PDB file of C-alpha atoms and ligand atoms in Angstrom:
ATOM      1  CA  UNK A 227      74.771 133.188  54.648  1.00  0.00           C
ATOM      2  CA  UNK A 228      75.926 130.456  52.735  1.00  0.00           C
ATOM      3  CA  UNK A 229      74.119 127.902  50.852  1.00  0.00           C
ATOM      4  CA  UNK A 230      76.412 124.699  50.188  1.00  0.00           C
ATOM      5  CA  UNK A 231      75.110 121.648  48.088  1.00  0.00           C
ATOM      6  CA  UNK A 232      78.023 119.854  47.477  1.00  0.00           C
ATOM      7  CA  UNK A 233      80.808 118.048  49.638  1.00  0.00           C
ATOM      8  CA  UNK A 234      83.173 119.106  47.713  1.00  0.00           C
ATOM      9  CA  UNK A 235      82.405 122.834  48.676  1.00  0.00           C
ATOM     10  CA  UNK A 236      80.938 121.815  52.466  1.00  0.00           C
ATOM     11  CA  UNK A 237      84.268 120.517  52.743  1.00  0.00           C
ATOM     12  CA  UNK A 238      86.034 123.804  51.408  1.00  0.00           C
ATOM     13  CA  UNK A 239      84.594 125.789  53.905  1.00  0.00           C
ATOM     14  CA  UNK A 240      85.283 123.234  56.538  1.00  0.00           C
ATOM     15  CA  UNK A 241      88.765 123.322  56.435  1.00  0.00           C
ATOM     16  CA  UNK A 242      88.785 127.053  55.865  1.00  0.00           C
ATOM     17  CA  UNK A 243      86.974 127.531  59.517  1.00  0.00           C
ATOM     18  CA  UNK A 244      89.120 124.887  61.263  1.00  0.00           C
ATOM     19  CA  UNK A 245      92.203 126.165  59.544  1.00  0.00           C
ATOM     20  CA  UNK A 246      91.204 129.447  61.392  1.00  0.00           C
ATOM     21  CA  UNK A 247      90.574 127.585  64.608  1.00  0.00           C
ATOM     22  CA  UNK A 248      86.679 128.794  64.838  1.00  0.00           C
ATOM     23  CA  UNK A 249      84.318 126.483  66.980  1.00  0.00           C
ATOM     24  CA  UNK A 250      81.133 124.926  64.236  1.00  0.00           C
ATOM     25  CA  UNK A 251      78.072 124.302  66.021  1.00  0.00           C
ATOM     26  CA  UNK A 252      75.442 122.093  63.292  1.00  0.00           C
ATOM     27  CA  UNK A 253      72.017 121.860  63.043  1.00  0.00           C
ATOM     28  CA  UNK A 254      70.573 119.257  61.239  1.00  0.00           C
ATOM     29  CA  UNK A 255      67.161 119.100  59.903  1.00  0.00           C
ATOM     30  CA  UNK A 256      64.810 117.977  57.508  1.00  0.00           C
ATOM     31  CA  UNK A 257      63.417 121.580  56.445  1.00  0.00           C
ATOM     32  CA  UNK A 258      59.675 122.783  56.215  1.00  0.00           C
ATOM     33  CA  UNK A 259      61.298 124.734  59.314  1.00  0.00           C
ATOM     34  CA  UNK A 260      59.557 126.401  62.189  1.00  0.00           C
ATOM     35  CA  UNK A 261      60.867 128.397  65.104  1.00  0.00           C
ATOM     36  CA  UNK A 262      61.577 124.796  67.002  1.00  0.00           C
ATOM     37  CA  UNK A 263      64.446 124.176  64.529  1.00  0.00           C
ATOM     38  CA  UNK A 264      65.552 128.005  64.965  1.00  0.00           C
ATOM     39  CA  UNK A 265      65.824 127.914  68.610  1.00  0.00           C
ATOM     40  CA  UNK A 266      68.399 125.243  67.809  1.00  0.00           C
ATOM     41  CA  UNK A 267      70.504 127.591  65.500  1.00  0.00           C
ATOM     42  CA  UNK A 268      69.670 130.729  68.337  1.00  0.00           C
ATOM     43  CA  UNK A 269      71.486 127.707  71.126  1.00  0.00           C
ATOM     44  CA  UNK A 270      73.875 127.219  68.514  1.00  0.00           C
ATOM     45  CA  UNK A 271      74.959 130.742  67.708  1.00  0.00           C
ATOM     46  CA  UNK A 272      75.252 131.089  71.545  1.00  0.00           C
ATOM     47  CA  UNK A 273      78.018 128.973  71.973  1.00  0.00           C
ATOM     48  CA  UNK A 274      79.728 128.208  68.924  1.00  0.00           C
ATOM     49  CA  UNK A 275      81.183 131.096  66.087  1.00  0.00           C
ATOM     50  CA  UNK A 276      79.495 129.588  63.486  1.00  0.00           C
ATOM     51  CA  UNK A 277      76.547 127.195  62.538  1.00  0.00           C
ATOM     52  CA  UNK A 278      75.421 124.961  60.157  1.00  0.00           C
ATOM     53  CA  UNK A 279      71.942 124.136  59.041  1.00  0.00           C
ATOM     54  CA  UNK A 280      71.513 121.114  56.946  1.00  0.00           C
ATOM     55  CA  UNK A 281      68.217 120.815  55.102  1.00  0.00           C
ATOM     56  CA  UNK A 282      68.264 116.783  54.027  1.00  0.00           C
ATOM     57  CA  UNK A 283      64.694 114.993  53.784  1.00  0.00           C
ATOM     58  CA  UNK A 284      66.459 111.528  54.467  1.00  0.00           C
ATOM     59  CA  UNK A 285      65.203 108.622  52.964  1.00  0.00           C
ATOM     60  CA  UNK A 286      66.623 105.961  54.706  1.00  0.00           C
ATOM     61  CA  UNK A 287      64.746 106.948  57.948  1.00  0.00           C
ATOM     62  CA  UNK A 288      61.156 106.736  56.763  1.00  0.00           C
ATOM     63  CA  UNK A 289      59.514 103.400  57.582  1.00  0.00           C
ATOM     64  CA  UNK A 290      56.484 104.470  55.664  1.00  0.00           C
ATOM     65  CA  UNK A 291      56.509 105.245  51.747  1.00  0.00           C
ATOM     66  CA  UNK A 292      53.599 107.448  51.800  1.00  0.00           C
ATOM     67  CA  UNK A 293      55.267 109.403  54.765  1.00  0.00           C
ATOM     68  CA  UNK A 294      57.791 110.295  52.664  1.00  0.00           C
ATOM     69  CA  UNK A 295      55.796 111.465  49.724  1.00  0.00           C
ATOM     70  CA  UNK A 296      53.660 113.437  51.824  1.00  0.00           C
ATOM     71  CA  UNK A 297      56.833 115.080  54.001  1.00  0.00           C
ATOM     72  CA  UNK A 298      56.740 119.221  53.612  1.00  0.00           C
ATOM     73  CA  UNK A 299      58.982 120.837  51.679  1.00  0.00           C
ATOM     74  CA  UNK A 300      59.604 124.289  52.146  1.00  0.00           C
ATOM     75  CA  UNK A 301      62.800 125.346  50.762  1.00  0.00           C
ATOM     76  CA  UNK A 302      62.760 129.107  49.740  1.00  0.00           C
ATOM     77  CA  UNK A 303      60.990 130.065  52.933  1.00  0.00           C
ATOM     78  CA  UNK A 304      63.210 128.007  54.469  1.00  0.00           C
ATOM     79  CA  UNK A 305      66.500 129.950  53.599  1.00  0.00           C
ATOM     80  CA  UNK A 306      64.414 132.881  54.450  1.00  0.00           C
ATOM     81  CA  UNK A 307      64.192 132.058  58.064  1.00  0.00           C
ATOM     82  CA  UNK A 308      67.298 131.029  58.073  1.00  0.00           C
ATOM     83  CA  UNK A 309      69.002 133.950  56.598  1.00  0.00           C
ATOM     84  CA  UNK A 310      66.660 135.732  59.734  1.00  0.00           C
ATOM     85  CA  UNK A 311      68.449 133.601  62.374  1.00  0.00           C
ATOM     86  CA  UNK A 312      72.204 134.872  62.007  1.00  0.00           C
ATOM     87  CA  UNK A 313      72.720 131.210  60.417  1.00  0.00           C
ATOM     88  CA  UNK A 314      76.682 131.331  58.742  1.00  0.00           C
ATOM     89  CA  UNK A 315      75.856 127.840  56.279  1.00  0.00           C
ATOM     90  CA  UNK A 316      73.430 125.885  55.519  1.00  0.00           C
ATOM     91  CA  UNK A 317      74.573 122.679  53.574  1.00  0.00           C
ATOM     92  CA  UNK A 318      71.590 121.618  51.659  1.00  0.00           C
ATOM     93  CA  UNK A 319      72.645 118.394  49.695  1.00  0.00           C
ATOM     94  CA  UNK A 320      71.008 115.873  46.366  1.00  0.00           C
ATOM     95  CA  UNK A 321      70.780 112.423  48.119  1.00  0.00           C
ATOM     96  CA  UNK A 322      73.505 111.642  45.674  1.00  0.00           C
ATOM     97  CA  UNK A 323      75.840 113.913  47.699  1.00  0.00           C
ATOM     98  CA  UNK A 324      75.228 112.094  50.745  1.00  0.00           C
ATOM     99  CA  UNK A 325      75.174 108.649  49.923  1.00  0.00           C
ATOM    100  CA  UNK A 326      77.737 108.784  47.748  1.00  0.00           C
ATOM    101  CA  UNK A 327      79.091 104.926  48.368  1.00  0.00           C
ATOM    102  CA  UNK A 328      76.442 102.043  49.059  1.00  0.00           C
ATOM    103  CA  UNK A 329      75.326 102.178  52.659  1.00  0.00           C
ATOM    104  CA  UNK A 330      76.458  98.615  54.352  1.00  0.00           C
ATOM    105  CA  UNK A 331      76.433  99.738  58.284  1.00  0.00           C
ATOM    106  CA  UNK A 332      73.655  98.508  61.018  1.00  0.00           C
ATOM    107  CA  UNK A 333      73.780  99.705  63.751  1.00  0.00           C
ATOM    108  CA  UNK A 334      72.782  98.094  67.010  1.00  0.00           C
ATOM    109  CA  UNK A 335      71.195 101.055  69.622  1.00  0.00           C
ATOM    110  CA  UNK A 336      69.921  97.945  71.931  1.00  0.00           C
ATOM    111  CA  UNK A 337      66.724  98.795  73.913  1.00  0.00           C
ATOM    112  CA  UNK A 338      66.582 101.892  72.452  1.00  0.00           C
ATOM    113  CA  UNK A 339      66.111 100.428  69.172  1.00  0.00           C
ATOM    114  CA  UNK A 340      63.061  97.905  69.930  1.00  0.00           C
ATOM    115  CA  UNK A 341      60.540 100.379  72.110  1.00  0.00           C
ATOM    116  CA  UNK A 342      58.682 103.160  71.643  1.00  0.00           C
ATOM    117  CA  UNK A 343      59.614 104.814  68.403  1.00  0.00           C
ATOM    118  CA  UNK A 344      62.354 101.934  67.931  1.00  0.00           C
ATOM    119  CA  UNK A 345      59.214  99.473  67.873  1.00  0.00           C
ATOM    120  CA  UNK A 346      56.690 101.475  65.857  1.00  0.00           C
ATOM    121  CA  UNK A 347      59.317 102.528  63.117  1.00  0.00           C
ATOM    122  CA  UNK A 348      61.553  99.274  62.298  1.00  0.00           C
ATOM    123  CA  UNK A 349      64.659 100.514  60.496  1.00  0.00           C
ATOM    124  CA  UNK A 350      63.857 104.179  61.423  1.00  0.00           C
ATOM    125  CA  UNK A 351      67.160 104.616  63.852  1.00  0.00           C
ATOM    126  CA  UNK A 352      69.140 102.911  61.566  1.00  0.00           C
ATOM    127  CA  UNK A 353      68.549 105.087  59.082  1.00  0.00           C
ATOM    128  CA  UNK A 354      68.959 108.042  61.118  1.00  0.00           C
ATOM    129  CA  UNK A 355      72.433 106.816  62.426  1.00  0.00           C
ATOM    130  CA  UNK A 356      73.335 106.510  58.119  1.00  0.00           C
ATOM    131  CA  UNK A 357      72.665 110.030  57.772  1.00  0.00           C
ATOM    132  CA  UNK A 358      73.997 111.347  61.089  1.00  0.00           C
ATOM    133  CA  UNK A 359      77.052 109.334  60.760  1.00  0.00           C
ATOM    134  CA  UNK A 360      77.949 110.899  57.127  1.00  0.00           C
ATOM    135  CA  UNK A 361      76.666 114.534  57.922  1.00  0.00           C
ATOM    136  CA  UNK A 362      78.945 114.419  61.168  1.00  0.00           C
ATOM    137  CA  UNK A 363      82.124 113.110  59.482  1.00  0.00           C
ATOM    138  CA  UNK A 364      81.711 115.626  56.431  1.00  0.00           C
ATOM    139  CA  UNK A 365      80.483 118.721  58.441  1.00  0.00           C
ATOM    140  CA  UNK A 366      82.865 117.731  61.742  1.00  0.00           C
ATOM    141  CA  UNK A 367      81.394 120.463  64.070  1.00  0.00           C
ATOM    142  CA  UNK A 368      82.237 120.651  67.575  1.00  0.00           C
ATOM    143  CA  UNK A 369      78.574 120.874  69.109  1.00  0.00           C
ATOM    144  CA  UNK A 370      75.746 118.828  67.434  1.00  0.00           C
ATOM    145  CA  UNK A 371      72.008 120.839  68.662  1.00  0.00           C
ATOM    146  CA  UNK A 372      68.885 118.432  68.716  1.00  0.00           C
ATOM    147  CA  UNK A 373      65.633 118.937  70.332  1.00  0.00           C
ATOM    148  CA  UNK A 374      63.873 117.042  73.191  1.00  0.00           C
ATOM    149  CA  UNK A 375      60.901 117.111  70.953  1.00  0.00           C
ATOM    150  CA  UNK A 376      62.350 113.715  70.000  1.00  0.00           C
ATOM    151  CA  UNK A 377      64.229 112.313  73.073  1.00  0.00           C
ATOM    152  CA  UNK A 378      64.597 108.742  71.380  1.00  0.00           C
ATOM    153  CA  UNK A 379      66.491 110.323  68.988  1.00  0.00           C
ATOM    154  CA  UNK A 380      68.555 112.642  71.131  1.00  0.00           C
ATOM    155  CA  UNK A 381      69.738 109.004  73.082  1.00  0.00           C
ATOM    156  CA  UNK A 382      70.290 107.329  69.972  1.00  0.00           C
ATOM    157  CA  UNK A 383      72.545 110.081  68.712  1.00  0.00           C
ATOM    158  CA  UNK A 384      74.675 110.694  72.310  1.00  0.00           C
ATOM    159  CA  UNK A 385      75.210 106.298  71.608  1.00  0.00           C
ATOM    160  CA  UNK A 386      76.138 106.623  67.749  1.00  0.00           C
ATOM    161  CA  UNK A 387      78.591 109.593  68.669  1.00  0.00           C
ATOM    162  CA  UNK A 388      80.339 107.267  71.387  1.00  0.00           C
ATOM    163  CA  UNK A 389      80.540 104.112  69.004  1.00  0.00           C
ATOM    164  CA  UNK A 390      81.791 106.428  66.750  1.00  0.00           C
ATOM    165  CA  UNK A 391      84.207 107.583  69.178  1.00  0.00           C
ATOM    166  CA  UNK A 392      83.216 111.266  67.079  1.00  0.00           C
ATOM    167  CA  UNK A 393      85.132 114.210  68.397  1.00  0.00           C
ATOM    168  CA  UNK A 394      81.093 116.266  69.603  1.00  0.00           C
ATOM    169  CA  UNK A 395      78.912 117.256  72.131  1.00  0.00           C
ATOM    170  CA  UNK A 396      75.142 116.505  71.408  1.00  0.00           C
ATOM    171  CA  UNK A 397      73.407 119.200  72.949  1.00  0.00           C
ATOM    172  CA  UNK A 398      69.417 119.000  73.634  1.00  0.00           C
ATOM    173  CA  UNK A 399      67.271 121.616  73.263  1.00  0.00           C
ATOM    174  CA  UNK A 400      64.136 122.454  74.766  1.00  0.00           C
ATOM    175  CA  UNK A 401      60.752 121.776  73.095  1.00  0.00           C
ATOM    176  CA  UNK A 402      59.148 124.609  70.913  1.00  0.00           C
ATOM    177  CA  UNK A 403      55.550 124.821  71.667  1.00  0.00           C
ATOM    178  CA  UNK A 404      52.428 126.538  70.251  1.00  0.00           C
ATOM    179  CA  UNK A 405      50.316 128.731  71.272  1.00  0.00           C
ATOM    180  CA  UNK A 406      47.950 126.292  72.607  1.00  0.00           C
ATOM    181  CA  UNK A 407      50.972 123.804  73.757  1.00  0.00           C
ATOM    182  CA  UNK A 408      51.472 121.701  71.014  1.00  0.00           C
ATOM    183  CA  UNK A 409      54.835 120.847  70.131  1.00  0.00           C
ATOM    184  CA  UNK A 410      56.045 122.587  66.813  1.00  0.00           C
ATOM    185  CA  UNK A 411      56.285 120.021  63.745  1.00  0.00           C
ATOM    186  CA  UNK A 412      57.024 120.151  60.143  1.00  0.00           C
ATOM    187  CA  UNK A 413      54.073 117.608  60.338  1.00  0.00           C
ATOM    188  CA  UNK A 414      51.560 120.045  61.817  1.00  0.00           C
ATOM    189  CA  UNK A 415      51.045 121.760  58.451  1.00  0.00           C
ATOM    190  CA  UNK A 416      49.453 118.834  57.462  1.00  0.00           C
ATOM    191  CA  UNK A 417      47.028 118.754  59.515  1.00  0.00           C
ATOM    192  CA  UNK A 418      43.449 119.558  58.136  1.00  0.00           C
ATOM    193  CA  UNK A 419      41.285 122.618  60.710  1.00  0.00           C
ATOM    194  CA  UNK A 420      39.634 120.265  62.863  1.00  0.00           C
ATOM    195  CA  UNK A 421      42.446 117.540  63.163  1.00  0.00           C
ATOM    196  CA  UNK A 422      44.489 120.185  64.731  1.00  0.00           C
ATOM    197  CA  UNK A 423      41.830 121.383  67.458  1.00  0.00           C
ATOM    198  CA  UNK A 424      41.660 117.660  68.530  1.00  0.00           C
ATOM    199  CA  UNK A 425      46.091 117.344  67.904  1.00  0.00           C
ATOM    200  CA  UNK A 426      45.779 120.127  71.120  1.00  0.00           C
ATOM    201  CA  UNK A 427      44.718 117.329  72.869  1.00  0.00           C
ATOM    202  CA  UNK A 428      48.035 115.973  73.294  1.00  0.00           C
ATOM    203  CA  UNK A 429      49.671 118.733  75.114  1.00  0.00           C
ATOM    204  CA  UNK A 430      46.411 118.728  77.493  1.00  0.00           C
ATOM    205  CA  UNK A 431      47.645 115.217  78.232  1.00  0.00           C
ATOM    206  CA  UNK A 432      50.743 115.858  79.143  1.00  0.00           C
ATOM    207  CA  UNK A 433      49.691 118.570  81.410  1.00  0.00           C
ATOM    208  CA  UNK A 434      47.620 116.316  83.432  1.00  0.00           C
ATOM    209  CA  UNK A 435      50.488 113.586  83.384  1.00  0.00           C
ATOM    210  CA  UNK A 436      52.303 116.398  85.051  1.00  0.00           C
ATOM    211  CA  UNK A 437      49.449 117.056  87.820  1.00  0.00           C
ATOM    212  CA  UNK A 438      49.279 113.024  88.834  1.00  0.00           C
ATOM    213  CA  UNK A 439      52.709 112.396  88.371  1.00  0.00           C
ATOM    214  CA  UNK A 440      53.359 113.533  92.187  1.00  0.00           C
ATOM    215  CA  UNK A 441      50.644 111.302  93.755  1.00  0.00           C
ATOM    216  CA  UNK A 442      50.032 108.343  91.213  1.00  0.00           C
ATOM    217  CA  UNK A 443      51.834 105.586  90.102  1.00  0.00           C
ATOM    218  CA  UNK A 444      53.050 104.933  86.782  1.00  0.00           C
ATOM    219  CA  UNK A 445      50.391 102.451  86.300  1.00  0.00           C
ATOM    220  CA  UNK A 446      47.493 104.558  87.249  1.00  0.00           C
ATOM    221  CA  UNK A 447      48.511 107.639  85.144  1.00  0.00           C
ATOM    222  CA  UNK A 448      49.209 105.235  81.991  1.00  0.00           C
ATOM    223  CA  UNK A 449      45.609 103.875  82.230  1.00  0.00           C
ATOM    224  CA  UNK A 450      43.994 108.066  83.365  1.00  0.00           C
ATOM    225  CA  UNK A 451      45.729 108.965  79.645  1.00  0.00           C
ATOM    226  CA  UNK A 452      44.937 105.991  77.835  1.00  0.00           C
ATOM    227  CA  UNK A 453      41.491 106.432  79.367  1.00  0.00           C
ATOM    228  CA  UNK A 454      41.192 110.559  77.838  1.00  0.00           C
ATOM    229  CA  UNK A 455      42.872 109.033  74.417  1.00  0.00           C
ATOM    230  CA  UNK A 456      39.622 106.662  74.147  1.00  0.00           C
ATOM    231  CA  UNK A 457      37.463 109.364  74.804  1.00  0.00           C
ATOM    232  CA  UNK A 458      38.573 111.220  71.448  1.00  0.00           C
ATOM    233  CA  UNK A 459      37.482 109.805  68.209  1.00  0.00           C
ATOM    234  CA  UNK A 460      39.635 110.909  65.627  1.00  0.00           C
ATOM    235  CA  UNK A 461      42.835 110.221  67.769  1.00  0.00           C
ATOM    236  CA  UNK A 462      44.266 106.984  67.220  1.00  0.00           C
ATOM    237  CA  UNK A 463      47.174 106.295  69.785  1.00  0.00           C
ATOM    238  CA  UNK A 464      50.199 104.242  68.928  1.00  0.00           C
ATOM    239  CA  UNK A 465      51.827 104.363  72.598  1.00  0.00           C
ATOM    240  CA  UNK A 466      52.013 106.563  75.763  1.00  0.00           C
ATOM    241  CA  UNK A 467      54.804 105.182  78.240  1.00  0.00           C
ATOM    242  CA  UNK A 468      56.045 106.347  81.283  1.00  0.00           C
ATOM    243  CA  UNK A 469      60.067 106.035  81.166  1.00  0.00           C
ATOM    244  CA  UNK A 470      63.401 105.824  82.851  1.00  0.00           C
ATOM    245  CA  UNK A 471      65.113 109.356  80.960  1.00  0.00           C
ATOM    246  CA  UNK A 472      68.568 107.320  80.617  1.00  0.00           C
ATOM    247  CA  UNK A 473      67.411 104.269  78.464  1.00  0.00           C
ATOM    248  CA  UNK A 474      63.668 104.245  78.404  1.00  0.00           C
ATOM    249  CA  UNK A 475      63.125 101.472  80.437  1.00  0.00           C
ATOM    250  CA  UNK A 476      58.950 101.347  81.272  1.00  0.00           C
ATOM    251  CA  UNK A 477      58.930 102.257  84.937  1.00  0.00           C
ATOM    252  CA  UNK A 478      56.554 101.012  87.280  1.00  0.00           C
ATOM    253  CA  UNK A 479      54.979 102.065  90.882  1.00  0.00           C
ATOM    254  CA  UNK A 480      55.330 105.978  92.746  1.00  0.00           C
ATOM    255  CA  UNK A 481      57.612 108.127  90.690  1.00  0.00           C
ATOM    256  CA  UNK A 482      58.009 109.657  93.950  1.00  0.00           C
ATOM    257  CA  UNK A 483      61.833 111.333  93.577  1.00  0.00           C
ATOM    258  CA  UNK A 484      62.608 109.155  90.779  1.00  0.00           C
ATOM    259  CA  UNK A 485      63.827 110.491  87.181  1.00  0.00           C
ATOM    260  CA  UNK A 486      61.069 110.216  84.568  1.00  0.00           C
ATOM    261  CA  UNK A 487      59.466 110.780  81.309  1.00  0.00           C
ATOM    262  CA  UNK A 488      56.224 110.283  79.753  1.00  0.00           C
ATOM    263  CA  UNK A 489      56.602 109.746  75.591  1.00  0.00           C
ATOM    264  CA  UNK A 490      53.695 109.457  73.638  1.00  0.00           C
ATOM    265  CA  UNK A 491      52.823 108.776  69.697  1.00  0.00           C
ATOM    266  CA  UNK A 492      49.470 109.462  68.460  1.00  0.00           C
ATOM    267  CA  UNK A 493      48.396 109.390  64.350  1.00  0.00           C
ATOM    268  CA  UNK A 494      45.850 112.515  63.966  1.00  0.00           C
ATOM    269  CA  UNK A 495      44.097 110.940  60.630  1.00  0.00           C
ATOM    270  CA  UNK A 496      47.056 109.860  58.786  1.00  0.00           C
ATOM    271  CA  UNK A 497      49.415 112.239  60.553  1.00  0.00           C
ATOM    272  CA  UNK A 498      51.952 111.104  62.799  1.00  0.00           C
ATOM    273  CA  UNK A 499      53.115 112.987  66.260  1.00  0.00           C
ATOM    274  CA  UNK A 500      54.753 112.466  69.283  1.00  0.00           C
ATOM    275  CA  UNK A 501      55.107 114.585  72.265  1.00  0.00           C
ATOM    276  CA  UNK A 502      57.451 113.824  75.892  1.00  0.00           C
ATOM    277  CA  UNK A 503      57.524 115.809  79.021  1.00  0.00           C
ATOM    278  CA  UNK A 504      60.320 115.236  81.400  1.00  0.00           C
ATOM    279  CA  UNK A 505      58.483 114.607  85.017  1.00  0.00           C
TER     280      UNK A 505
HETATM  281  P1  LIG B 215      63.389 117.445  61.784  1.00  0.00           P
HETATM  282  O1  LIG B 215      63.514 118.482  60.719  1.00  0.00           O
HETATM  283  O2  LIG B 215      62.005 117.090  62.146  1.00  0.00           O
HETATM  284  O3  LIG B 215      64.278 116.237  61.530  1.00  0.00           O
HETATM  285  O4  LIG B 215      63.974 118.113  63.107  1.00  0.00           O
HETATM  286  C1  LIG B 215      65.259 118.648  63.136  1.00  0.00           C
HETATM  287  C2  LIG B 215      65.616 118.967  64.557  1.00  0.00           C
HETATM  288  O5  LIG B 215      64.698 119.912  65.084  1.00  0.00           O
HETATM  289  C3  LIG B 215      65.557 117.740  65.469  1.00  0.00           C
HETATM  290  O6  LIG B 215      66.653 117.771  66.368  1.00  0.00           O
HETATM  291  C4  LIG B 215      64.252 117.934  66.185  1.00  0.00           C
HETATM  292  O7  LIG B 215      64.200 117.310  67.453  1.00  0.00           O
HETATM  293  C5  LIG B 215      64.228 119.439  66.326  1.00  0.00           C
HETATM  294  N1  LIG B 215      62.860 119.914  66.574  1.00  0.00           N
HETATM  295  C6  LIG B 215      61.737 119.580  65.878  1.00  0.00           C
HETATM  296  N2  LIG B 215      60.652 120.147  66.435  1.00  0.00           N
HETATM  297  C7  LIG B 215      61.085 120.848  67.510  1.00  0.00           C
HETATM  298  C8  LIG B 215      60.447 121.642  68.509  1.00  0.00           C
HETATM  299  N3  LIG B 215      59.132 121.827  68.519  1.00  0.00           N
HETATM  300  N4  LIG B 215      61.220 122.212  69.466  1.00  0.00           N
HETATM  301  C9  LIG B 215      62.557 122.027  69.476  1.00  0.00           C
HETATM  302  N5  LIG B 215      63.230 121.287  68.569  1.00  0.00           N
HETATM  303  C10 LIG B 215      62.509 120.702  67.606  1.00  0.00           C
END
């Protein structure tokens, strides 16, 4: 495995592999990895002849200071797991390296940009689609992996690729789970004992949104889960929507045969998660 940090050298090996005419599937990340961000290289590896990891704790895309000071960082373990994985590169760049000319774009991701995650997080997309765009044109792969763990995202990236007019296929990947059902997070390791017992909560949720979602409206099964958040002190929810999968408009009525997906957001003390489950 190779461990780039420079795009001078990223882009050595990039022409090398293309020059040889072998597919690049990339995996970008934020590190303080867990098995959800290796099932993206294992979906990767199964489709592409080579992969690349990026390990980047972006900047630009936290809304919140103190949610970037706090972010994990786990580098040496890390390249550990991902020397495990079969991963070919891992480009693991200085900010300095990425921004390397003052960033001017906005982007404009519509709806997408002003609920859920859009609303909660004001400049969070934005700063997503800085990174993306620059990681994409400098590591050029052919498949892009992300996971439905965040399905804004995932929609936001398919829509930056297109007004791009990028040469990829974003590919989603399923959600990584826990033992007990919650979703994998670099975040969870910041949870104290008994703040994750009650973050377990949130998969229980989304279990029972999975029970009502044959018989009960959209209305009813917002107000059943708001109802359980309530009940748990400790929990403080930011949002839990029911959605239209294609552009996350709120639905309303019998889901009855109808496409959906129920998002939510939730701060455990001071830390931050979201969960979705497609219905
Ligand atoms: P992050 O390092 O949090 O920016 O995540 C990097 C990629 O890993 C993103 O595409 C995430 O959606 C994905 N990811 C994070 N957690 C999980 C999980 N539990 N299961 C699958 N993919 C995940």
């Amino acid at each position: 495995m190779q461990v780039l940090t420079t795009r001078q050298s990223l882009g050595e090996h990039i022409n090398e592999l293309k020059n040889r005419q072998l597919t690049l599937g990339f995996v970008p990340t934020m590190g303080a990895l867990h098995q959800g961000h290796i099932s993206l290289i294992e979906s990767s590896k199964l489709s592409c002849d080579l992969s690349l990891c990026s390990i980047f704790v972006n900047p630009r895309q936290f809304n919140d200071p103190n949610d970037l000071a706090r972010y994990p960082r786990s580098p040496e373990k890390d390249l550990e797991m991902l020397k495990h994985s079969g991963c070919d590169l891992v480009f693991m760049p200085e900010a300095s390296e990425v921004y390397t000319e003052p960033v001017k774009e906005n982007y404009d991701f519509g709806l997408l940009d002003s609920v859920l995650e859009g609303s909660r997080r004001p400049g969070h997309f934005n700063g997503v689609a800085q990174v993306l765009s620059r990681l994409f044109k400098a590591v050029m792969p052919d498949k892009a992996f992300f996971g439905q763990k965040d399905y804004q995202q995932v929609l936001v990236v398919k829509k930056l690729v297109k007004q791009l007019n990028l040469p990829l296929e974003v590919i989603s990947c399923p959600i990584i789970r826990e033992n007990d059902g919650l979703a994998m997070s670099s975040r969870n390791s910041l949870l104290s004992v008994s703040e994750r017992k009650l973050a377990a909560n949130i998969p229980r949720w989304m279990e029972i949104v999975q029970e009502l979602a044959g018989t009960q409206s959209a209305e009813n099964i917002k107000l059943r889960i708001e109802g359980e958040m309530s009940l748990v002190p400790g929990i403080i929810p930011e949002y839990f929507e029911i959605c239209d999968p294609e552009d996350l408009s709120i639905l309303q009525g019998s889901l009855k045969g109808r496409p959906a997906i129920a998002l939510i957001a939730v701060f455990v003390g001071k830390i931050r998660l979201i969960d979705n489950c497609l219905l």
